[in-house]
Amino acid sequence: MLPASLTRQLAAIVGPDALSEETAPFAVHGRAPALVITPATVEDLARAVAACHAARVPLVPWGGGTRQRWGRPVAAETFVVLRTTGLRSILLHEPDDLTISVEAGMTFAALNAALAAHNQMLPLDPPRPEQSTVGGLLASGADGPRRLAYGTSRDLLIGIRVVEATGRISKAGGMVVKNVSGFDMMKLYLGSLGTLAIIVSANFKLIPRPRAAASLSCFFAQPERAFRLITALSASQLTPAAVEYREDGAAASIEARIEGLPAAVERHVRDVRRMAEEAGAGAVSLAAEGFAEVERRWAGFNDAPQTVDLAADELVARLSCLPGALEAALGDARALAAREGLALRVQARALGGVAYLRLRGGDEALRAWHAAMLARWPHLVVIGAQPALAAELPVWGAALANLDLMRRIKQEFDPENLLNPGRYVV
Ligand SMILES: Cc1cc2nc3c(=O)[nH]c(=O)nc-3n(C[C@H](O)[C@H](O)[C@H](O)COP(=O)(O)OP(=O)(O)OC[C@H]3O[C@@H](n4cnc5c(N)ncnc54)[C@H](O)[C@@H]3O)c2cc1C
């Protein structure tokens, strides 16, 4: 139960309409919050955070809710969900400078639509763009297939504004592309899962929309053949925007997204097709052509990391390894899944070494798979599992480096442990 005085105070700050006791849809790991608030301005949000801080009530920041399964259950009986969807404006767009500042609750679909009018793009392509928010993507350190060509949010973010645990508003970075000297504070918030501060706006550098684009699908009867193509692509001079490897049962496929000047796209399509045929592809087809068509095709492509529709018997893990080790890692994942009688579906950033593994089967088999896999591949993060299983597994992987440092940083930023308590490694 929340103290009645805090509920009254929050209602006075955000307005009664922005406060809801219908909390079931905002349950985190099966536990519903005591209250849900949706501030309409940064100042209201900061005042609400300050009020919760004074009352020592924990807060869970909530964007689109697409990644609330990540991490450990919230270590608090009573907590408030603070939604950022009231903050969804473009604060400043300088098309000539290729920079933009947006509020954290804006979705990627809305942001991309606004940028399309200027022939520009922010090439971060999270799953569920119509739901996924800018703040949520940054806080979870998530990325998409085009990280291959354009980098992750780490590379595209140039400034950030946050509300700290006490309600203080602070900022780091700015609106110019090269502005950091000394310690780059804003990178701290990337991937910290809302445990250090609540992100309220972010500034990015933008990329002009490519003049041409194409997407090529290559199908293989066996994973080994697909990896022949991956090896050939890594050794080549080609620079595709994204190369995704997918495996479901025995069949494997590779989809290459190519963007750039028309002549370069044409050459890539020709070369990738030839290399796929040499690697033993069963079929190769030009799946989409032109930026809008390619964009449509890929909108649902990065679906394996999403955990909104998690089935009752499903576990989703993210594996990171050196790109050259990906084939071996997926081989282990496959063999162990077969041993445990689990169904496995894979989607990997083929040239990067990040893979999303979706497994289905009984809890006992999932536990055994996870333990055996983790013993070989320490950077294995569980990003989706039923609450009881997530609570018992070492979801962040093994042999975490810098744990002490991360604990000290958390202590510095949030000594009362009120922001997403227990959720991340500290
Ligand atoms: C208190 C606290 C403080 C934090 N401070 C910071 C901070 O100061 N700076 C910061 O950036 N983040 C910080 N974080 C966030 C955290 O470190 C990131 O979420 C985490 O590193 C994952 O990063 P990512 O999502 O970018 O991973 P990805 O984009 O998936 O890529 C990085 C991953 O690749 C793997 N990898 C990379 N290189 C290799 C290699 N050579 N061999 C094998 N595997 C490799 C690693 O496993 C790593 O997890 C902090 C978090 C907390 C809670």
mmCIF file of C-alpha atoms and ligand atoms in Angstrom, residues 70 139-143 147 152 154 183 187-193 195-196 318 320-322 353-354 356 379 405-407 409-410 424-426, ligand 1:
data_model
loop_
_atom_site.group_PDB
_atom_site.id
_atom_site.type_symbol
_atom_site.label_atom_id
_atom_site.label_comp_id
_atom_site.label_asym_id
_atom_site.label_seq_id
_atom_site.Cartn_x
_atom_site.Cartn_y
_atom_site.Cartn_z
ATOM 1 C CA TRP A 70 14.544 -8.081 -18.810
ATOM 2 C CA ALA A 139 17.942 2.305 -21.076
ATOM 3 C CA SER A 140 18.039 -1.291 -22.223
ATOM 4 C CA GLY A 141 21.068 -0.839 -24.501
ATOM 5 C CA ALA A 142 19.043 -2.532 -27.233
ATOM 6 C CA ASP A 143 19.951 -2.409 -30.885
ATOM 7 C CA ARG A 147 24.109 -1.774 -36.052
ATOM 8 C CA THR A 152 24.410 1.237 -31.908
ATOM 9 C CA ARG A 154 26.194 4.394 -28.231
ATOM 10 C CA PHE A 183 34.457 11.308 -18.837
ATOM 11 C CA LYS A 187 27.138 6.533 -21.803
ATOM 12 C CA LEU A 188 26.502 5.488 -18.211
ATOM 13 C CA TYR A 189 22.776 5.563 -18.782
ATOM 14 C CA LEU A 190 22.967 3.309 -21.845
ATOM 15 C CA GLY A 191 21.923 -0.166 -20.848
ATOM 16 C CA SER A 192 21.587 0.691 -17.163
ATOM 17 C CA LEU A 193 17.908 -0.391 -17.280
ATOM 18 C CA THR A 195 18.661 1.944 -12.384
ATOM 19 C CA LEU A 196 20.708 5.143 -12.488
ATOM 20 C CA ARG A 318 20.885 -13.005 -25.989
ATOM 21 C CA SER A 320 27.315 -12.215 -27.315
ATOM 22 C CA CYS A 321 30.567 -13.616 -28.612
ATOM 23 C CA LEU A 322 33.354 -12.747 -30.988
ATOM 24 C CA GLY A 353 28.441 -11.978 -32.878
ATOM 25 C CA VAL A 354 25.129 -11.184 -31.167
ATOM 26 C CA TYR A 356 18.932 -14.138 -30.011
ATOM 27 C CA HIS A 379 27.937 -13.687 -22.103
ATOM 28 C CA LEU A 405 32.494 -0.667 -10.171
ATOM 29 C CA MET A 406 28.857 -0.894 -11.261
ATOM 30 C CA ARG A 407 27.773 -1.320 -7.639
ATOM 31 C CA ILE A 409 28.199 3.785 -9.457
ATOM 32 C CA LYS A 410 24.700 2.678 -8.477
ATOM 33 C CA TYR A 424 19.909 -5.034 -12.846
ATOM 34 C CA VAL A 425 23.117 -6.666 -11.682
ATOM 35 C CA VAL A 426 23.206 -4.429 -8.620
HETATM 36 C C1 LIG B 1 25.542 0.749 -12.404
HETATM 37 C C2 LIG B 1 25.723 0.582 -13.885
HETATM 38 C C3 LIG B 1 26.718 1.274 -14.505
HETATM 39 C C4 LIG B 1 26.915 1.145 -15.874
HETATM 40 N N1 LIG B 1 27.879 1.849 -16.421
HETATM 41 C C5 LIG B 1 28.057 1.821 -17.744
HETATM 42 C C6 LIG B 1 29.055 2.612 -18.358
HETATM 43 O O1 LIG B 1 29.769 3.354 -17.702
HETATM 44 N N2 LIG B 1 29.212 2.562 -19.694
HETATM 45 C C7 LIG B 1 28.428 1.762 -20.442
HETATM 46 O O2 LIG B 1 28.623 1.771 -21.642
HETATM 47 N N3 LIG B 1 27.475 0.983 -19.919
HETATM 48 C C8 LIG B 1 27.274 1.000 -18.597
HETATM 49 N N4 LIG B 1 26.313 0.234 -18.046
HETATM 50 C C9 LIG B 1 25.518 -0.620 -18.932
HETATM 51 C C10 LIG B 1 26.079 -2.037 -19.194
HETATM 52 O O3 LIG B 1 27.445 -2.098 -19.143
HETATM 53 C C11 LIG B 1 25.615 -2.476 -20.603
HETATM 54 O O4 LIG B 1 24.240 -2.670 -20.537
HETATM 55 C C12 LIG B 1 26.234 -3.801 -21.060
HETATM 56 O O5 LIG B 1 27.605 -3.582 -21.224
HETATM 57 C C13 LIG B 1 25.654 -4.304 -22.371
HETATM 58 O O6 LIG B 1 26.024 -3.467 -23.427
HETATM 59 P P1 LIG B 1 25.326 -3.511 -24.820
HETATM 60 O O7 LIG B 1 23.863 -3.644 -24.712
HETATM 61 O O8 LIG B 1 25.842 -2.341 -25.552
HETATM 62 O O9 LIG B 1 25.871 -4.864 -25.423
HETATM 63 P P2 LIG B 1 26.075 -5.298 -26.974
HETATM 64 O O10 LIG B 1 25.784 -4.178 -27.867
HETATM 65 O O11 LIG B 1 25.310 -6.518 -27.129
HETATM 66 O O12 LIG B 1 27.635 -5.581 -27.155
HETATM 67 C C14 LIG B 1 28.518 -5.670 -26.143
HETATM 68 C C15 LIG B 1 28.585 -7.123 -25.699
HETATM 69 O O13 LIG B 1 29.422 -7.797 -26.614
HETATM 70 C C16 LIG B 1 30.235 -8.672 -25.958
HETATM 71 N N5 LIG B 1 31.578 -8.450 -26.412
HETATM 72 C C17 LIG B 1 32.116 -7.305 -26.842
HETATM 73 N N6 LIG B 1 33.372 -7.464 -27.192
HETATM 74 C C18 LIG B 1 33.642 -8.748 -27.001
HETATM 75 C C19 LIG B 1 34.774 -9.503 -27.177
HETATM 76 N N7 LIG B 1 35.907 -8.956 -27.640
HETATM 77 N N8 LIG B 1 34.702 -10.789 -26.850
HETATM 78 C C20 LIG B 1 33.572 -11.343 -26.394
HETATM 79 N N9 LIG B 1 32.455 -10.665 -26.211
HETATM 80 C C21 LIG B 1 32.499 -9.373 -26.507
HETATM 81 C C22 LIG B 1 30.084 -8.406 -24.478
HETATM 82 O O14 LIG B 1 29.536 -9.531 -23.882
HETATM 83 C C23 LIG B 1 29.140 -7.244 -24.345
HETATM 84 O O15 LIG B 1 28.095 -7.551 -23.469
HETATM 85 C C24 LIG B 1 26.100 0.311 -16.665
HETATM 86 C C25 LIG B 1 25.108 -0.390 -16.024
HETATM 87 C C26 LIG B 1 24.908 -0.236 -14.648
HETATM 88 C C27 LIG B 1 23.802 -0.969 -13.983
#
